[in-house]
Amino acid sequence: MNIRNKILLLFISSVIILIIVLFYFRLTQKRQNEIIIQSAAEQQSVLINAAVNVRSKQLNQLVSDYTNWDEIIVNIKKPNNKWAESTVGSIISSFNLRSVSVYNTNNQLVYGFGKHYANILDDQSTRNKIINLVHDNGLIHYFQVTSEGLLEISATSIHHTLDTAKVTPPAGFFFISRLWDQKFLMEI
């Protein structure tokens, strides 16, 4: 073998080794990119879940805060729309809610404020089932799909101020809802 063939063989071997190294480097880089993308997606998912949980807990806390209150019980038994508008209805703008609904123990709407407050429990059968769930569980939290987007609903039973453990029979039921539209999602 002459020198020319040895140099050619060395050159071809070097090119093959370079191609193998570049292929391996590209493969390693692709795997690293996939790991980075997967990690970023997992982190984003954790952040979104945390934000959703915080918002849902806020809604549950709000519904709980308004349902241990002697004054609302008096105004369920003897409805006073002026009182309800200034106290119950005002929380819609204060907390960026979609609706607030108050039902008596006969599952009848006593007060309703906001957009589509009656549509949450639009038919008697649905109303009875959900109010029975609230009665049995104390607090419920669920989502309902609407034509305008996802509606988050939180509801609980109404009790006297000192009955924070909710051991006495309920005096009514309190529902609040929030629409998960584009504006709300941008806030999260």
Coordinates of N, CA, C and O in Angstrom, one line a residue:
M1 N 0.8 -1.2 0.0 CA 0.0 0.0 0.0 C 0.9 1.2 0.0 O 1.8 1.4 0.8
N2 N 0.6 2.1 -0.9 CA 1.5 3.3 -1.0 C 0.9 4.4 -0.1 O -0.1 4.3 0.5
I3 N 1.6 5.4 0.0 CA 1.3 6.5 0.9 C 0.0 7.2 0.5 O -0.8 7.6 1.4
R4 N -0.2 7.3 -0.8 CA -1.4 7.9 -1.2 C -2.7 7.1 -0.8 O -3.6 7.7 -0.3
N5 N -2.6 5.9 -0.9 CA -3.8 5.0 -0.4 C -3.9 5.1 1.1 O -5.0 5.0 1.6
K6 N -2.8 5.1 1.8 CA -2.9 5.2 3.3 C -3.5 6.5 3.7 O -4.3 6.6 4.6
I7 N -3.1 7.6 3.0 CA -3.7 8.9 3.3 C -5.2 8.9 3.0 O -6.0 9.4 3.8
L8 N -5.6 8.3 1.9 CA -7.0 8.3 1.5 C -7.7 7.4 2.5 O -8.8 7.8 2.9
L9 N -7.2 6.3 2.9 CA -7.8 5.5 3.9 C -8.0 6.2 5.2 O -9.0 6.1 5.9
L10 N -6.9 6.9 5.6 CA -7.0 7.7 6.8 C -8.1 8.8 6.7 O -8.8 9.1 7.7
F11 N -8.1 9.5 5.6 CA -9.1 10.5 5.4 C -10.6 9.9 5.4 O -11.4 10.5 6.1
I12 N -10.8 8.8 4.7 CA -12.1 8.2 4.7 C -12.5 7.7 6.1 O -13.6 7.9 6.6
S13 N -11.5 7.2 6.9 CA -11.8 6.7 8.2 C -12.1 7.9 9.1 O -13.0 7.9 10.0
S14 N -11.4 9.0 8.9 CA -11.7 10.3 9.7 C -13.1 10.8 9.4 O -13.8 11.2 10.3
V15 N -13.5 10.8 8.1 CA -14.8 11.3 7.8 C -15.9 10.4 8.4 O -16.9 10.9 8.9
I16 N -15.7 9.1 8.3 CA -16.7 8.2 8.9 C -16.8 8.4 10.4 O -17.9 8.4 10.9
I17 N -15.6 8.5 11.1 CA -15.6 8.8 12.5 C -16.3 10.1 12.8 O -17.1 10.2 13.7
L18 N -16.1 11.1 12.0 CA -16.7 12.4 12.2 C -18.2 12.3 12.0 O -19.0 12.9 12.8
I19 N -18.6 11.6 11.0 CA -20.1 11.4 10.7 C -20.7 10.7 11.9 O -21.8 11.1 12.4
I20 N -20.1 9.7 12.4 CA -20.6 8.9 13.6 C -20.7 9.8 14.8 O -21.7 9.8 15.5
V21 N -19.6 10.6 15.0 CA -19.6 11.5 16.2 C -20.7 12.6 16.0 O -21.4 12.9 17.0
L22 N -20.9 13.2 14.8 CA -21.9 14.2 14.6 C -23.3 13.6 14.8 O -24.2 14.2 15.3
F23 N -23.5 12.3 14.3 CA -24.8 11.7 14.4 C -25.1 11.4 15.9 O -26.2 11.7 16.4
Y24 N -24.1 10.9 16.6 CA -24.3 10.7 18.1 C -24.5 12.0 18.8 O -25.4 12.1 19.7
F25 N -23.8 13.1 18.4 CA -24.0 14.4 19.0 C -25.4 14.9 18.8 O -26.1 15.4 19.7
R26 N -25.9 14.8 17.5 CA -27.2 15.2 17.2 C -28.3 14.4 17.9 O -29.3 15.0 18.4
L27 N -28.1 13.1 18.0 CA -29.0 12.3 18.8 C -29.1 12.7 20.2 O -30.1 12.8 20.8
T28 N -27.9 12.9 20.8 CA -27.9 13.3 22.2 C -28.5 14.7 22.4 O -29.3 14.9 23.4
Q29 N -28.3 15.6 21.5 CA -28.9 16.9 21.6 C -30.4 16.8 21.4 O -31.2 17.5 22.2
K30 N -30.9 15.9 20.6 CA -32.4 15.7 20.4 C -33.0 15.2 21.7 O -34.0 15.7 22.1
R31 N -32.3 14.3 22.3 CA -32.8 13.7 23.6 C -32.8 14.8 24.7 O -33.8 14.9 25.5
Q32 N -31.8 15.6 24.7 CA -31.7 16.7 25.7 C -32.9 17.7 25.5 O -33.5 18.1 26.4
N33 N -33.1 18.0 24.2 CA -34.2 18.9 23.9 C -35.6 18.3 24.3 O -36.5 19.0 24.9
E34 N -35.8 17.0 24.1 CA -37.0 16.4 24.5 C -37.2 16.4 26.0 O -38.3 16.7 26.5
I35 N -36.1 16.2 26.7 CA -36.1 16.2 28.2 C -36.5 17.6 28.7 O -37.3 17.8 29.6
I36 N -35.9 18.6 28.1 CA -36.1 20.0 28.5 C -37.6 20.4 28.2 O -38.2 21.0 29.0
I37 N -38.1 20.0 27.0 CA -39.5 20.3 26.7 C -40.4 19.6 27.6 O -41.4 20.2 28.1
Q38 N -40.2 18.3 27.9 CA -41.0 17.6 28.9 C -41.0 18.2 30.2 O -42.0 18.4 30.9
S39 N -39.8 18.6 30.7 CA -39.7 19.2 32.0 C -40.4 20.6 32.1 O -41.1 20.9 33.0
A40 N -40.3 21.3 31.0 CA -41.0 22.6 31.0 C -42.5 22.4 31.0 O -43.3 23.1 31.6
A41 N -43.0 21.4 30.2 CA -44.4 21.1 30.2 C -44.9 20.7 31.6 O -46.0 21.1 32.0
E42 N -44.1 19.8 32.3 CA -44.5 19.4 33.6 C -44.5 20.6 34.6 O -45.4 20.6 35.4
Q43 N -43.5 21.4 34.5 CA -43.5 22.6 35.4 C -44.7 23.5 35.1 O -45.3 24.0 36.0
Q44 N -45.0 23.7 33.8 CA -46.2 24.5 33.5 C -47.5 23.9 34.0 O -48.3 24.6 34.5
S45 N -47.6 22.6 33.9 CA -48.8 21.9 34.4 C -48.9 22.1 35.9 O -50.0 22.3 36.4
V46 N -47.8 21.9 36.6 CA -47.8 22.1 38.0 C -48.2 23.5 38.4 O -49.1 23.7 39.3
L47 N -47.7 24.5 37.7 CA -48.1 25.9 38.0 C -49.6 26.2 37.7 O -50.2 26.8 38.5
I48 N -50.0 25.7 36.6 CA -51.4 25.9 36.2 C -52.3 25.2 37.2 O -53.3 25.7 37.7
N49 N -52.0 23.9 37.6 CA -52.8 23.2 38.6 C -52.8 24.0 40.0 O -53.8 24.1 40.6
A50 N -51.7 24.5 40.3 CA -51.6 25.3 41.6 C -52.5 26.5 41.5 O -53.2 26.9 42.4
A51 N -52.4 27.2 40.3 CA -53.2 28.4 40.2 C -54.7 28.1 40.2 O -55.5 28.8 40.8
V52 N -55.1 27.0 39.5 CA -56.5 26.6 39.5 C -57.0 26.2 40.9 O -58.0 26.6 41.4
N53 N -56.1 25.5 41.7 CA -56.5 25.1 43.0 C -56.6 26.3 43.9 O -57.5 26.4 44.8
V54 N -55.7 27.3 43.8 CA -55.8 28.5 44.6 C -57.1 29.2 44.3 O -57.9 29.7 45.2
R55 N -57.5 29.4 43.0 CA -58.7 30.1 42.6 C -59.9 29.3 43.1 O -60.9 29.9 43.6
S56 N -59.9 28.0 43.0 CA -61.0 27.2 43.5 C -61.2 27.3 45.0 O -62.3 27.4 45.5
K57 N -60.1 27.3 45.7 CA -60.2 27.4 47.2 C -60.7 28.8 47.5 O -61.5 28.9 48.5
Q58 N -60.4 29.8 46.8 CA -60.9 31.1 47.0 C -62.4 31.2 46.9 O -63.1 31.8 47.7
L59 N -62.9 30.5 45.8 CA -64.3 30.4 45.6 C -65.0 29.7 46.7 O -66.1 30.1 47.2
N60 N -64.4 28.6 47.1 CA -65.0 27.8 48.2 C -65.0 28.6 49.5 O -66.0 28.5 50.3
Q61 N -63.9 29.3 49.8 CA -63.9 30.1 51.0 C -64.9 31.3 50.9 O -65.6 31.5 51.9
L62 N -65.1 31.9 49.8 CA -66.1 32.9 49.6 C -67.5 32.4 49.9 O -68.3 33.0 50.7
V63 N -67.8 31.2 49.3 CA -69.2 30.7 49.6 C -69.3 30.3 51.0 O -70.4 30.5 51.6
S64 N -68.3 29.8 51.7 CA -68.4 29.5 53.1 C -68.5 30.7 54.0 O -69.3 30.7 55.0
D65 N -67.8 31.8 53.6 CA -67.9 33.1 54.4 C -69.3 33.7 54.4 O -69.7 34.3 55.4
Y66 N -70.1 33.5 53.3 CA -71.4 34.1 53.3 C -72.5 33.2 53.8 O -73.7 33.6 53.7
T67 N -72.2 32.0 54.3 CA -73.3 31.1 54.7 C -73.4 30.8 56.1 O -74.2 30.0 56.5
N68 N -72.6 31.4 57.0 CA -72.8 31.3 58.4 C -73.2 32.7 58.9 O -72.3 33.5 59.4
W69 N -74.4 33.0 58.8 CA -74.8 34.4 58.9 C -76.3 34.4 59.3 O -77.2 34.1 58.5
D70 N -76.6 34.9 60.5 CA -78.0 34.9 60.9 C -78.9 35.8 60.1 O -80.0 35.5 59.8
E71 N -78.3 37.0 59.6 CA -79.1 37.9 58.8 C -79.6 37.4 57.5 O -80.7 37.7 57.1
I72 N -78.8 36.5 56.9 CA -79.3 35.9 55.6 C -80.4 35.0 55.9 O -81.4 34.9 55.1
I73 N -80.4 34.3 57.0 CA -81.5 33.4 57.3 C -82.8 34.1 57.5 O -83.9 33.7 57.0
V74 N -82.7 35.2 58.2 CA -83.9 36.1 58.4 C -84.5 36.5 57.1 O -85.7 36.5 56.8
N75 N -83.5 36.9 56.1 CA -84.0 37.4 54.9 C -84.3 36.4 53.8 O -84.8 36.7 52.7
I76 N -84.1 35.1 54.2 CA -84.6 34.0 53.4 C -86.0 33.7 53.8 O -86.9 33.5 52.9
K77 N -86.3 33.7 55.1 CA -87.6 33.5 55.6 C -88.6 34.6 55.2 O -89.7 34.3 54.9
K78 N -88.1 35.8 55.2 CA -88.9 37.0 54.8 C -88.1 37.8 53.8 O -87.3 38.7 54.2
P79 N -88.2 37.5 52.5 CA -87.3 38.1 51.5 C -87.4 39.6 51.5 O -88.5 40.2 51.6
N80 N -86.2 40.2 51.4 CA -86.0 41.6 51.3 C -85.1 41.9 50.1 O -83.8 41.8 50.3
N81 N -85.6 42.2 49.0 CA -84.8 42.4 47.8 C -83.8 43.5 47.9 O -82.7 43.4 47.4
K82 N -84.1 44.6 48.6 CA -83.2 45.7 48.8 C -82.0 45.3 49.6 O -80.9 45.6 49.3
W83 N -82.3 44.6 50.7 CA -81.2 44.1 51.5 C -80.3 43.1 50.7 O -79.1 43.2 50.7
A84 N -80.9 42.2 50.0 CA -80.2 41.2 49.2 C -79.3 41.8 48.1 O -78.2 41.4 47.9
E85 N -79.9 42.8 47.5 CA -79.1 43.5 46.4 C -77.9 44.2 47.0 O -76.8 44.1 46.4
S86 N -78.0 44.8 48.1 CA -76.8 45.5 48.7 C -75.8 44.6 49.4 O -74.7 45.0 49.5
T87 N -76.3 43.4 49.8 CA -75.3 42.6 50.5 C -74.9 41.4 49.7 O -73.7 41.1 49.5
V88 N -75.9 40.6 49.2 CA -75.6 39.4 48.5 C -75.2 39.7 47.0 O -74.2 39.2 46.5
G89 N -76.0 40.6 46.4 CA -75.7 40.9 45.0 C -74.5 41.6 44.8 O -73.8 41.6 43.7
S90 N -74.0 42.4 45.8 CA -72.8 43.2 45.6 C -71.5 42.3 45.5 O -70.5 42.8 45.0
I91 N -71.6 41.1 45.9 CA -70.3 40.3 45.8 C -70.0 39.9 44.4 O -68.8 39.5 44.1
I92 N -70.9 40.0 43.5 CA -70.6 39.7 42.1 C -69.5 40.6 41.5 O -68.5 40.1 41.0
S93 N -69.6 41.9 41.7 CA -68.6 42.8 41.2 C -67.4 42.8 42.1 O -66.3 43.0 41.7
S94 N -67.6 42.6 43.4 CA -66.4 42.6 44.3 C -65.5 41.4 44.1 O -64.3 41.6 44.2
F95 N -66.0 40.3 43.7 CA -65.2 39.1 43.5 C -65.2 38.5 42.1 O -64.8 37.4 41.9
N96 N -65.6 39.4 41.1 CA -65.6 39.0 39.7 C -66.4 37.6 39.5 O -65.8 36.7 38.9
L97 N -67.6 37.6 40.0 CA -68.4 36.4 39.9 C -69.3 36.5 38.7 O -69.6 37.6 38.2
R98 N -69.8 35.3 38.3 CA -70.8 35.3 37.2 C -72.3 35.4 37.8 O -73.1 36.1 37.3
S99 N -72.5 34.7 38.9 CA -73.8 34.8 39.5 C -73.8 34.4 41.0 O -72.8 33.7 41.5
V100 N -74.8 34.7 41.7 CA -75.1 34.3 43.1 C -76.5 33.9 43.2 O -77.4 34.7 42.7
S101 N -76.8 32.8 43.8 CA -78.2 32.3 43.9 C -78.4 31.8 45.4 O -77.5 31.2 45.9
V102 N -79.5 32.2 45.9 CA -79.9 31.7 47.3 C -81.2 31.0 47.2 O -82.2 31.5 46.6
Y103 N -81.2 29.7 47.7 CA -82.4 28.9 47.7 C -82.9 28.6 49.1 O -82.0 28.5 50.0
N104 N -84.2 28.5 49.3 CA -84.7 28.2 50.6 C -84.7 26.6 50.7 O -84.2 25.9 49.8
T105 N -85.2 26.2 51.9 CA -85.1 24.7 52.1 C -86.1 23.9 51.3 O -86.1 22.7 51.3
N106 N -87.0 24.6 50.6 CA -88.0 24.0 49.7 C -87.4 24.0 48.2 O -88.1 23.7 47.3
N107 N -86.1 24.3 48.1 CA -85.4 24.3 46.8 C -85.9 25.3 45.9 O -85.8 25.2 44.7
Q108 N -86.5 26.4 46.4 CA -87.0 27.5 45.6 C -86.0 28.7 45.6 O -85.5 29.0 46.7
L109 N -85.8 29.3 44.5 CA -84.9 30.4 44.4 C -85.5 31.6 45.1 O -86.7 32.0 44.9
V110 N -84.8 32.1 46.1 CA -85.2 33.3 46.8 C -84.6 34.6 46.3 O -85.2 35.6 46.0
Y111 N -83.2 34.5 46.0 CA -82.5 35.6 45.4 C -81.6 35.1 44.3 O -81.0 34.0 44.4
G112 N -81.5 35.9 43.3 CA -80.6 35.5 42.2 C -80.0 36.8 41.5 O -80.8 37.7 41.2
F113 N -78.7 36.8 41.4 CA -78.1 38.0 40.9 C -77.0 37.6 39.9 O -76.5 36.5 40.0
G114 N -76.8 38.4 38.9 CA -75.8 38.1 37.9 C -76.4 37.5 36.6 O -77.6 37.5 36.5
K115 N -75.5 37.1 35.8 CA -75.9 36.5 34.5 C -76.2 35.0 34.6 O -75.4 34.3 35.1
H116 N -77.4 34.7 34.1 CA -77.8 33.3 34.1 C -77.8 32.6 35.4 O -77.5 31.4 35.5
Y117 N -78.2 33.3 36.5 CA -78.2 32.7 37.8 C -79.1 31.5 37.9 O -78.9 30.5 38.6
A118 N -80.2 31.6 37.2 CA -81.2 30.5 37.2 C -80.8 29.3 36.4 O -81.3 28.2 36.6
N119 N -79.9 29.5 35.4 CA -79.5 28.4 34.5 C -78.6 27.4 35.2 O -78.4 26.3 34.7
I120 N -78.0 27.7 36.4 CA -77.2 26.8 37.1 C -78.0 25.5 37.5 O -77.6 24.4 37.3
L121 N -79.2 25.8 38.0 CA -80.1 24.7 38.4 C -81.4 24.9 37.6 O -82.5 25.1 38.2
D122 N -81.4 24.8 36.3 CA -82.5 25.3 35.5 C -83.7 24.4 35.6 O -84.8 24.9 35.5
D123 N -83.6 23.1 35.7 CA -84.8 22.3 35.8 C -84.9 21.7 37.2 O -83.9 21.6 38.0
Q124 N -86.1 21.4 37.6 CA -86.4 20.9 38.9 C -85.6 19.7 39.3 O -85.2 19.6 40.5
S125 N -85.5 18.8 38.4 CA -84.8 17.5 38.7 C -83.3 17.8 39.1 O -82.8 17.3 40.1
T126 N -82.6 18.6 38.2 CA -81.2 18.9 38.5 C -81.1 19.7 39.8 O -80.2 19.4 40.6
R127 N -82.0 20.6 40.0 CA -82.0 21.4 41.2 C -82.1 20.5 42.5 O -81.3 20.7 43.4
N128 N -83.1 19.6 42.5 CA -83.2 18.7 43.6 C -82.0 17.9 43.9 O -81.6 17.7 45.0
K129 N -81.4 17.3 42.8 CA -80.2 16.5 42.9 C -79.1 17.2 43.5 O -78.4 16.8 44.4
I130 N -78.8 18.4 43.0 CA -77.6 19.2 43.4 C -77.8 19.7 44.8 O -76.9 19.7 45.7
I131 N -79.0 20.2 45.1 CA -79.3 20.7 46.5 C -79.2 19.6 47.5 O -78.7 19.7 48.6
N132 N -79.7 18.4 47.1 CA -79.5 17.2 48.0 C -78.1 16.9 48.2 O -77.7 16.5 49.4
L133 N -77.3 17.0 47.2 CA -75.8 16.8 47.4 C -75.2 17.8 48.4 O -74.4 17.5 49.2
V134 N -75.6 19.1 48.2 CA -75.2 20.1 49.1 C -75.6 19.8 50.5 O -74.9 19.9 51.5
H135 N -76.9 19.4 50.7 CA -77.4 19.1 52.0 C -76.7 17.9 52.6 O -76.3 18.0 53.8
D136 N -76.3 16.9 51.8 CA -75.6 15.7 52.4 C -74.1 16.0 52.6 O -73.6 15.5 53.6
N137 N -73.5 16.8 51.8 CA -72.0 16.9 51.8 C -71.6 18.3 52.4 O -70.4 18.4 52.7
G138 N -72.5 19.2 52.6 CA -72.1 20.5 53.2 C -71.6 21.5 52.1 O -72.0 22.6 52.0
L139 N -70.6 21.1 51.4 CA -70.0 22.0 50.4 C -69.7 21.1 49.1 O -69.2 20.0 49.2
I140 N -70.1 21.7 48.0 CA -69.8 21.0 46.7 C -69.2 22.1 45.8 O -69.4 23.3 45.9
H141 N -68.3 21.5 44.9 CA -67.6 22.4 44.0 C -67.6 21.6 42.7 O -67.1 20.4 42.7
Y142 N -68.0 22.2 41.6 CA -68.0 21.5 40.3 C -68.0 22.4 39.2 O -68.1 23.7 39.3
F143 N -67.8 21.9 38.0 CA -67.8 22.7 36.7 C -68.9 22.3 35.8 O -69.3 21.1 35.8
Q144 N -69.4 23.3 35.1 CA -70.5 23.0 34.2 C -70.1 23.7 32.8 O -69.7 24.8 32.8
V145 N -70.3 22.9 31.8 CA -70.0 23.5 30.4 C -71.2 24.3 30.0 O -72.3 23.8 30.0
T146 N -70.9 25.5 29.5 CA -72.0 26.4 29.0 C -71.5 26.8 27.6 O -70.4 26.6 27.2
S147 N -72.4 27.5 26.9 CA -72.1 28.0 25.5 C -71.1 29.1 25.6 O -70.4 29.4 24.6
E148 N -70.9 29.7 26.7 CA -70.0 30.8 26.9 C -68.6 30.4 27.4 O -67.7 31.1 27.5
G149 N -68.6 29.1 27.9 CA -67.3 28.6 28.4 C -67.6 27.8 29.7 O -68.7 27.4 29.9
L150 N -66.5 27.5 30.4 CA -66.6 26.6 31.6 C -67.0 27.5 32.8 O -66.5 28.5 33.0
L151 N -68.1 27.0 33.4 CA -68.6 27.7 34.6 C -68.2 26.9 35.9 O -68.6 25.7 36.0
E152 N -67.5 27.6 36.8 CA -67.1 27.0 38.0 C -68.2 27.3 39.1 O -68.6 28.5 39.2
I153 N -68.7 26.3 39.8 CA -69.8 26.5 40.7 C -69.4 26.0 42.1 O -68.8 24.9 42.2
S154 N -69.6 26.8 43.1 CA -69.4 26.4 44.5 C -70.7 26.6 45.2 O -71.3 27.7 45.1
A155 N -71.1 25.7 46.1 CA -72.3 25.8 46.8 C -72.2 25.2 48.2 O -71.4 24.2 48.4
T156 N -72.9 25.7 49.1 CA -72.9 25.1 50.5 C -74.3 25.5 51.1 O -75.0 26.3 50.6
S157 N -74.5 24.9 52.3 CA -75.7 25.1 53.0 C -75.5 26.3 53.9 O -74.4 26.7 54.3
I158 N -76.7 27.0 54.2 CA -76.7 28.2 55.1 C -77.1 27.8 56.5 O -78.0 27.1 56.7
H159 N -76.3 28.4 57.4 CA -76.5 28.0 58.9 C -76.4 29.3 59.7 O -75.8 30.3 59.2
H160 N -76.8 29.2 60.9 CA -76.6 30.4 61.9 C -75.1 30.7 62.1 O -74.3 29.8 61.9
T161 N -74.9 31.9 62.5 CA -73.5 32.4 62.6 C -72.7 31.5 63.5 O -71.5 31.3 63.2
L162 N -73.2 31.1 64.6 CA -72.4 30.3 65.6 C -72.3 28.8 65.2 O -71.5 28.1 65.8
D163 N -73.0 28.4 64.1 CA -72.9 27.0 63.7 C -71.9 26.8 62.6 O -72.3 26.4 61.5
T164 N -70.7 27.1 62.9 CA -69.6 26.9 61.9 C -69.4 25.5 61.5 O -68.9 25.2 60.4
A165 N -69.7 24.5 62.3 CA -69.5 23.1 62.0 C -70.7 22.6 61.2 O -70.7 21.5 60.7
K166 N -71.7 23.4 61.1 CA -72.9 23.1 60.3 C -73.6 21.8 60.7 O -73.8 20.9 60.0
V167 N -73.9 21.8 62.0 CA -74.5 20.6 62.6 C -76.0 20.7 62.7 O -76.7 19.7 62.7
T168 N -76.5 21.9 62.6 CA -78.0 22.1 62.6 C -78.5 22.0 61.2 O -77.7 22.0 60.2
P169 N -79.8 21.7 61.0 CA -80.3 21.6 59.7 C -80.1 22.9 58.9 O -80.2 24.0 59.5
P170 N -79.9 22.8 57.6 CA -79.7 24.0 56.8 C -80.9 24.9 56.8 O -82.0 24.4 56.8
A171 N -80.7 26.2 56.7 CA -81.8 27.2 56.5 C -81.9 27.6 55.1 O -82.8 28.4 54.7
G172 N -81.0 27.1 54.2 CA -81.1 27.5 52.8 C -79.8 27.0 52.1 O -78.9 26.4 52.8
F173 N -79.6 27.4 50.9 CA -78.5 27.0 50.1 C -78.0 28.2 49.3 O -78.7 28.9 48.7
F174 N -76.6 28.3 49.2 CA -76.0 29.4 48.6 C -75.1 28.9 47.5 O -74.2 28.1 47.7
F175 N -75.3 29.4 46.3 CA -74.5 29.1 45.1 C -73.9 30.3 44.5 O -74.5 31.4 44.4
I176 N -72.6 30.2 44.2 CA -71.9 31.2 43.4 C -71.2 30.6 42.2 O -70.8 29.4 42.3
S177 N -71.1 31.3 41.2 CA -70.4 30.8 40.0 C -69.5 31.8 39.4 O -69.6 33.0 39.6
R178 N -68.5 31.3 38.7 CA -67.5 32.1 38.0 C -67.2 31.5 36.6 O -67.1 30.3 36.5
L179 N -67.2 32.4 35.6 CA -67.0 31.9 34.2 C -65.5 31.9 33.9 O -64.8 32.9 34.2
W180 N -65.1 30.8 33.4 CA -63.7 30.7 33.0 C -63.5 31.0 31.6 O -63.3 30.2 30.7
D181 N -63.7 32.3 31.3 CA -63.5 32.8 30.0 C -62.1 33.3 29.7 O -61.2 33.1 30.6
Q182 N -61.8 33.8 28.6 CA -60.5 34.3 28.2 C -59.9 35.3 29.2 O -58.8 35.2 29.6
K183 N -60.8 36.2 29.6 CA -60.3 37.3 30.6 C -59.9 36.6 31.9 O -58.8 37.0 32.4
F184 N -60.7 35.7 32.4 CA -60.3 35.1 33.6 C -59.0 34.2 33.5 O -58.2 34.3 34.4
L185 N -58.9 33.5 32.4 CA -57.7 32.7 32.2 C -56.5 33.5 32.1 O -55.4 33.1 32.5
M186 N -56.6 34.7 31.6 CA -55.4 35.6 31.5 C -55.0 36.1 32.9 O -53.8 36.4 33.1
E187 N -55.9 36.2 33.8 CA -55.6 36.6 35.2 C -54.9 35.5 35.9 O -54.1 35.8 36.8
I188 N -55.1 34.3 35.6 CA -54.4 33.2 36.2 C -53.0 33.2 35.8 O -52.1 33.2 36.5

